[in-house]
PDB file of C-alpha atoms in Angstrom:
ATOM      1  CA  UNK A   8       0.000   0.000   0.000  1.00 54.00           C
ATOM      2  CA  UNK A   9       1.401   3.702  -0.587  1.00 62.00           C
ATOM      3  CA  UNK A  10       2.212   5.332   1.959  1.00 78.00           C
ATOM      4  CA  UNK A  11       0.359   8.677  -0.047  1.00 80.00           C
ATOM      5  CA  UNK A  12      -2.735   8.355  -0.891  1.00 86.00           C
ATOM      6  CA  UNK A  13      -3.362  10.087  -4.203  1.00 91.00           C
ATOM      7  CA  UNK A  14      -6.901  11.079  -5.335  1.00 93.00           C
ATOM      8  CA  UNK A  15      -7.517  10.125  -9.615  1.00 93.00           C
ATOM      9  CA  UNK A  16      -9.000  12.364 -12.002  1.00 94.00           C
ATOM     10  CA  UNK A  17     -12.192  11.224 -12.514  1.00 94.00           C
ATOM     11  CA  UNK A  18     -12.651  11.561  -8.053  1.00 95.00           C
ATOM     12  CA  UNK A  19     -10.904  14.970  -8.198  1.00 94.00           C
ATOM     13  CA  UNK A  20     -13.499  17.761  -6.977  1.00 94.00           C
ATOM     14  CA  UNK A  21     -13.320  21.370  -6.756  1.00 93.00           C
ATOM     15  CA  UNK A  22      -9.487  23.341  -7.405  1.00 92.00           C
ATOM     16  CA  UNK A  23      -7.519  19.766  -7.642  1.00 94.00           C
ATOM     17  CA  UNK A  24     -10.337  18.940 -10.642  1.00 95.00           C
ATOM     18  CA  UNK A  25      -9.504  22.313 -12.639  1.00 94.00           C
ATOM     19  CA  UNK A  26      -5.687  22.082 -12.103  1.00 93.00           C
ATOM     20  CA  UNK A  27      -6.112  18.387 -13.615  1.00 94.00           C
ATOM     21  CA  UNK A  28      -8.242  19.456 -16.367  1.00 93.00           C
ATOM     22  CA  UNK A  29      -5.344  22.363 -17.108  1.00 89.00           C
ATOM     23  CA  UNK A  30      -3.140  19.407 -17.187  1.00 89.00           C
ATOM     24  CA  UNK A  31      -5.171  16.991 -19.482  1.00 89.00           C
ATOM     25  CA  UNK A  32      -5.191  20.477 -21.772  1.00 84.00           C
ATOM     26  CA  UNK A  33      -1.416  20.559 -21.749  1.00 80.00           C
ATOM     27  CA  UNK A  34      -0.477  17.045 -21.873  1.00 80.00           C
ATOM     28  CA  UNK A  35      -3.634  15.195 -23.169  1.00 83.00           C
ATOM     29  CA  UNK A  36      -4.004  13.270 -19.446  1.00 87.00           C
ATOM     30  CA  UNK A  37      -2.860  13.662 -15.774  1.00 90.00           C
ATOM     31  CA  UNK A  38       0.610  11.816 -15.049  1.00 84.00           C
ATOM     32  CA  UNK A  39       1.159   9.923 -11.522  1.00 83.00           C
ATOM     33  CA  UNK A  40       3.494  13.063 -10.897  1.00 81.00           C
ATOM     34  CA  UNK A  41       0.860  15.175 -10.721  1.00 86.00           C
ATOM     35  CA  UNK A  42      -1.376  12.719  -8.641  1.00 90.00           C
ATOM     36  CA  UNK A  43       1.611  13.307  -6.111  1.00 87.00           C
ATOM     37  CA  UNK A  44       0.069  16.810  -5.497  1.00 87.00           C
ATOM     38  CA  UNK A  45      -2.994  15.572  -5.257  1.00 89.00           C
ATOM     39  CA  UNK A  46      -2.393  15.531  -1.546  1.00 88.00           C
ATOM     40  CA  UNK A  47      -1.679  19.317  -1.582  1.00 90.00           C
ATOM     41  CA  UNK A  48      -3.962  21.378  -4.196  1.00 91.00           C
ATOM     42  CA  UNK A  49      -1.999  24.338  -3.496  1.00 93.00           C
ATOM     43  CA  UNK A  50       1.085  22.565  -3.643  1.00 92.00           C
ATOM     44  CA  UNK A  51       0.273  21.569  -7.408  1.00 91.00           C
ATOM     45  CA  UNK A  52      -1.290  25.168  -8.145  1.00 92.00           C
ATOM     46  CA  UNK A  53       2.131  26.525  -7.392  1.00 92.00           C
ATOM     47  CA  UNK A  54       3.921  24.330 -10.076  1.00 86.00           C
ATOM     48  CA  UNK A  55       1.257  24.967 -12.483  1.00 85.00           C
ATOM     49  CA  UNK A  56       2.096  28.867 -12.131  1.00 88.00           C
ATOM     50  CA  UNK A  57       5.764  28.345 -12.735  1.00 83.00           C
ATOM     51  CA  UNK A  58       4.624  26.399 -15.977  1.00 80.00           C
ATOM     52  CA  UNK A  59       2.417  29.068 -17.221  1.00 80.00           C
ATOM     53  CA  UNK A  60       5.297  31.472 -16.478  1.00 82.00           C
ATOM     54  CA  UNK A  61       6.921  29.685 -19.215  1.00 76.00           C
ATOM     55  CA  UNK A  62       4.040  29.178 -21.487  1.00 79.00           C
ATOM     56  CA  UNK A  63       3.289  33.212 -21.717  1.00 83.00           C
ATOM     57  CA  UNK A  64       6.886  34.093 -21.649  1.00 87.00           C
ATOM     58  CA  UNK A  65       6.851  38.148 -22.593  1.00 88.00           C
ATOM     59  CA  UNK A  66       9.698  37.925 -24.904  1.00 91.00           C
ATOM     60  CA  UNK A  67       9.963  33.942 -25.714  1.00 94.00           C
ATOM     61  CA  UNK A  68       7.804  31.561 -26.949  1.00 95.00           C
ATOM     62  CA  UNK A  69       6.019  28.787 -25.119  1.00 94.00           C
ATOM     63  CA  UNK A  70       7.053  26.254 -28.425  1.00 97.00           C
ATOM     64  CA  UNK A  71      10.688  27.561 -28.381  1.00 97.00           C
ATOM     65  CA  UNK A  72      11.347  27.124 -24.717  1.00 95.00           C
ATOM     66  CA  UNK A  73       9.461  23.235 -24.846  1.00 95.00           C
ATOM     67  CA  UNK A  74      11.696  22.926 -27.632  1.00 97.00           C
ATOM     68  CA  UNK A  75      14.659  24.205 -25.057  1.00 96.00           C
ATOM     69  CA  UNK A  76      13.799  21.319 -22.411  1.00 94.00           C
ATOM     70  CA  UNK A  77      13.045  18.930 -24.811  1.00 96.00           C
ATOM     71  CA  UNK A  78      16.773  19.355 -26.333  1.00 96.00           C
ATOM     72  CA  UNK A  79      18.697  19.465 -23.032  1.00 94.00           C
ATOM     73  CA  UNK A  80      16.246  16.900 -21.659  1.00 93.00           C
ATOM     74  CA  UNK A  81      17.321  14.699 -24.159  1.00 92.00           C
ATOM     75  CA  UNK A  82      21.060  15.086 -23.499  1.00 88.00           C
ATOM     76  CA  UNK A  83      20.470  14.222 -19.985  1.00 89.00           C
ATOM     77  CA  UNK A  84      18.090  11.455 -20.491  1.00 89.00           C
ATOM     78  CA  UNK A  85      14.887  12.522 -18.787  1.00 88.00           C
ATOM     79  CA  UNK A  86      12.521  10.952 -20.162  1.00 90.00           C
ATOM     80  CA  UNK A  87       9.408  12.582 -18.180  1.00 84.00           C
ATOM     81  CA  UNK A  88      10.880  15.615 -19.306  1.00 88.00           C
ATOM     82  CA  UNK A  89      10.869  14.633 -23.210  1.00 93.00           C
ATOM     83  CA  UNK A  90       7.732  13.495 -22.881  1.00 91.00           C
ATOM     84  CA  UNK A  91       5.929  16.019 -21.073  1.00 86.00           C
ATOM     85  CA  UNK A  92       7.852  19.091 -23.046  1.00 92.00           C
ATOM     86  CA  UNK A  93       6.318  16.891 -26.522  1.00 94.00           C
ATOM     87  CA  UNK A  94       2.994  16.802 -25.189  1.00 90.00           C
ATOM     88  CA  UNK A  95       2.825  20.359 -24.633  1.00 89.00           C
ATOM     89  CA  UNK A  96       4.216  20.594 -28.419  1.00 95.00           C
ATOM     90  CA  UNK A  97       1.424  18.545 -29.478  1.00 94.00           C
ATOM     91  CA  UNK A  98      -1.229  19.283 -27.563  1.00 89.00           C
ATOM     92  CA  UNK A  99      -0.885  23.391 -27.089  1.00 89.00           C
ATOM     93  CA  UNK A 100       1.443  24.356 -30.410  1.00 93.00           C
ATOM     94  CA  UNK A 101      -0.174  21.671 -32.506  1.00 95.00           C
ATOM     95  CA  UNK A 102       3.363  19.680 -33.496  1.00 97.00           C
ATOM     96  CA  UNK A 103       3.225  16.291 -34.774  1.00 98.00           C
ATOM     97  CA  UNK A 104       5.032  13.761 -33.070  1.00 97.00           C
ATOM     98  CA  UNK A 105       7.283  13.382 -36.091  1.00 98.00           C
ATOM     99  CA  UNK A 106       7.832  16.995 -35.888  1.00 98.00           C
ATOM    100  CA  UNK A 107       9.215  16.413 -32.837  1.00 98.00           C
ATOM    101  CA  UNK A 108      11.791  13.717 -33.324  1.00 97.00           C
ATOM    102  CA  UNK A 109      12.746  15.066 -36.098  1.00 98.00           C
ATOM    103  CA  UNK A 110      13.680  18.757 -33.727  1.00 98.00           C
ATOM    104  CA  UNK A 111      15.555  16.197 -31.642  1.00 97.00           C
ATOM    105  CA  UNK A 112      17.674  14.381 -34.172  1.00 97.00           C
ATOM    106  CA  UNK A 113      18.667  17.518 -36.278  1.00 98.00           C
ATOM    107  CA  UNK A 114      17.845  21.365 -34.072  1.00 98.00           C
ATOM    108  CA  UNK A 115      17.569  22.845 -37.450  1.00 98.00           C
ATOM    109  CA  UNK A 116      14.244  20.885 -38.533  1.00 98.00           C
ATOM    110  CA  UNK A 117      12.425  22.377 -35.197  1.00 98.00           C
ATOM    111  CA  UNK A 118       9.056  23.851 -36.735  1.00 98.00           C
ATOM    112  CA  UNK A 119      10.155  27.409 -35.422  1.00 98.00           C
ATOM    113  CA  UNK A 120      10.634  30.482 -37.029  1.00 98.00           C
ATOM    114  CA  UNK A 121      13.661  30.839 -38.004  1.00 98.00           C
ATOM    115  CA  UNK A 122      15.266  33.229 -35.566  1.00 97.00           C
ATOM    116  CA  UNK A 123      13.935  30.870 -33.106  1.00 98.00           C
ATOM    117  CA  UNK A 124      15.746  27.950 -34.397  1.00 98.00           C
ATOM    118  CA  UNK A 125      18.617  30.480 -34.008  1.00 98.00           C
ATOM    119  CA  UNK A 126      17.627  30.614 -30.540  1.00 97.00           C
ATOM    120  CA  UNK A 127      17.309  26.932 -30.142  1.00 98.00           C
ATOM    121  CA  UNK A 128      21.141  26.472 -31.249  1.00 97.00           C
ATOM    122  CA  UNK A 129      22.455  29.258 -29.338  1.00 97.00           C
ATOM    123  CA  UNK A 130      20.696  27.570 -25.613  1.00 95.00           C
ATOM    124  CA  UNK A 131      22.081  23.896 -27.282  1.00 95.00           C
ATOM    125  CA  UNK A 132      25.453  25.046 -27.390  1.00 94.00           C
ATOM    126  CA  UNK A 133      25.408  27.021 -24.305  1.00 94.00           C
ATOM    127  CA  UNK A 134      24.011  24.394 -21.914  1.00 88.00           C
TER     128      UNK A 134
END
């Protein structure tokens, strides 16, 4: 038995069910990381701010910086971070998943504007 009790989706009531319906939005359904919050809805609403920091960036775009942590991700093989950064490309910027690995195996096919993909290389080569 766990020692926390988490509370699913479909039981979720009041805040914790319209953080987890943010999520689905983002990442198409709610992963056991964000169960782990369940215990603390204001816990979770906390992360989710940081997030939306970084999806209404003032200067940088919520597809560029995914595209950021999905690239650095992948260098340090973090695989909930790959896959949570794609399903934000999919699900919010409307990539395909082909789009996608093909951003990860060559920066330069990223479906960016192009100063972006400038950007994309720059924050590759720095980190």
């Amino acid at each position: 038995m766990p020692l926390i009790q988490t509370i699913a989706p479909e039981e979720a009531k009041g805040e914790l069910a319209k953080l987890y319906n943010t999520i689905e939005t983002m990442r198409g359904s709610v992963g056991n990381n964000a169960k782990m919050f369940s215990v603390s809805p204001e816990l979770l609403r906390q992360q989710m701010d940081f997030i939306k920091f970084y999806m209404n960036h003032p200067t940088l775009s919520m597809p560029l910086l995914a595209a950021i942590r999905i690239m650095v991700s992948s260098g340090e093989e973090c695989q909930f971070c790959i896959d949570y950064n794609t399903a934000m490309l999919i699900n919010m910027a409307g990539w395909t998943f082909d789009q996608v690995t093909a951003m990860r195996n060559d920066p330069n096919a990223a479906n960016l504007p192009e100063r972006e993909i400038a950007m994309l290389n720059l924050a590759i080569k720095a980190i």
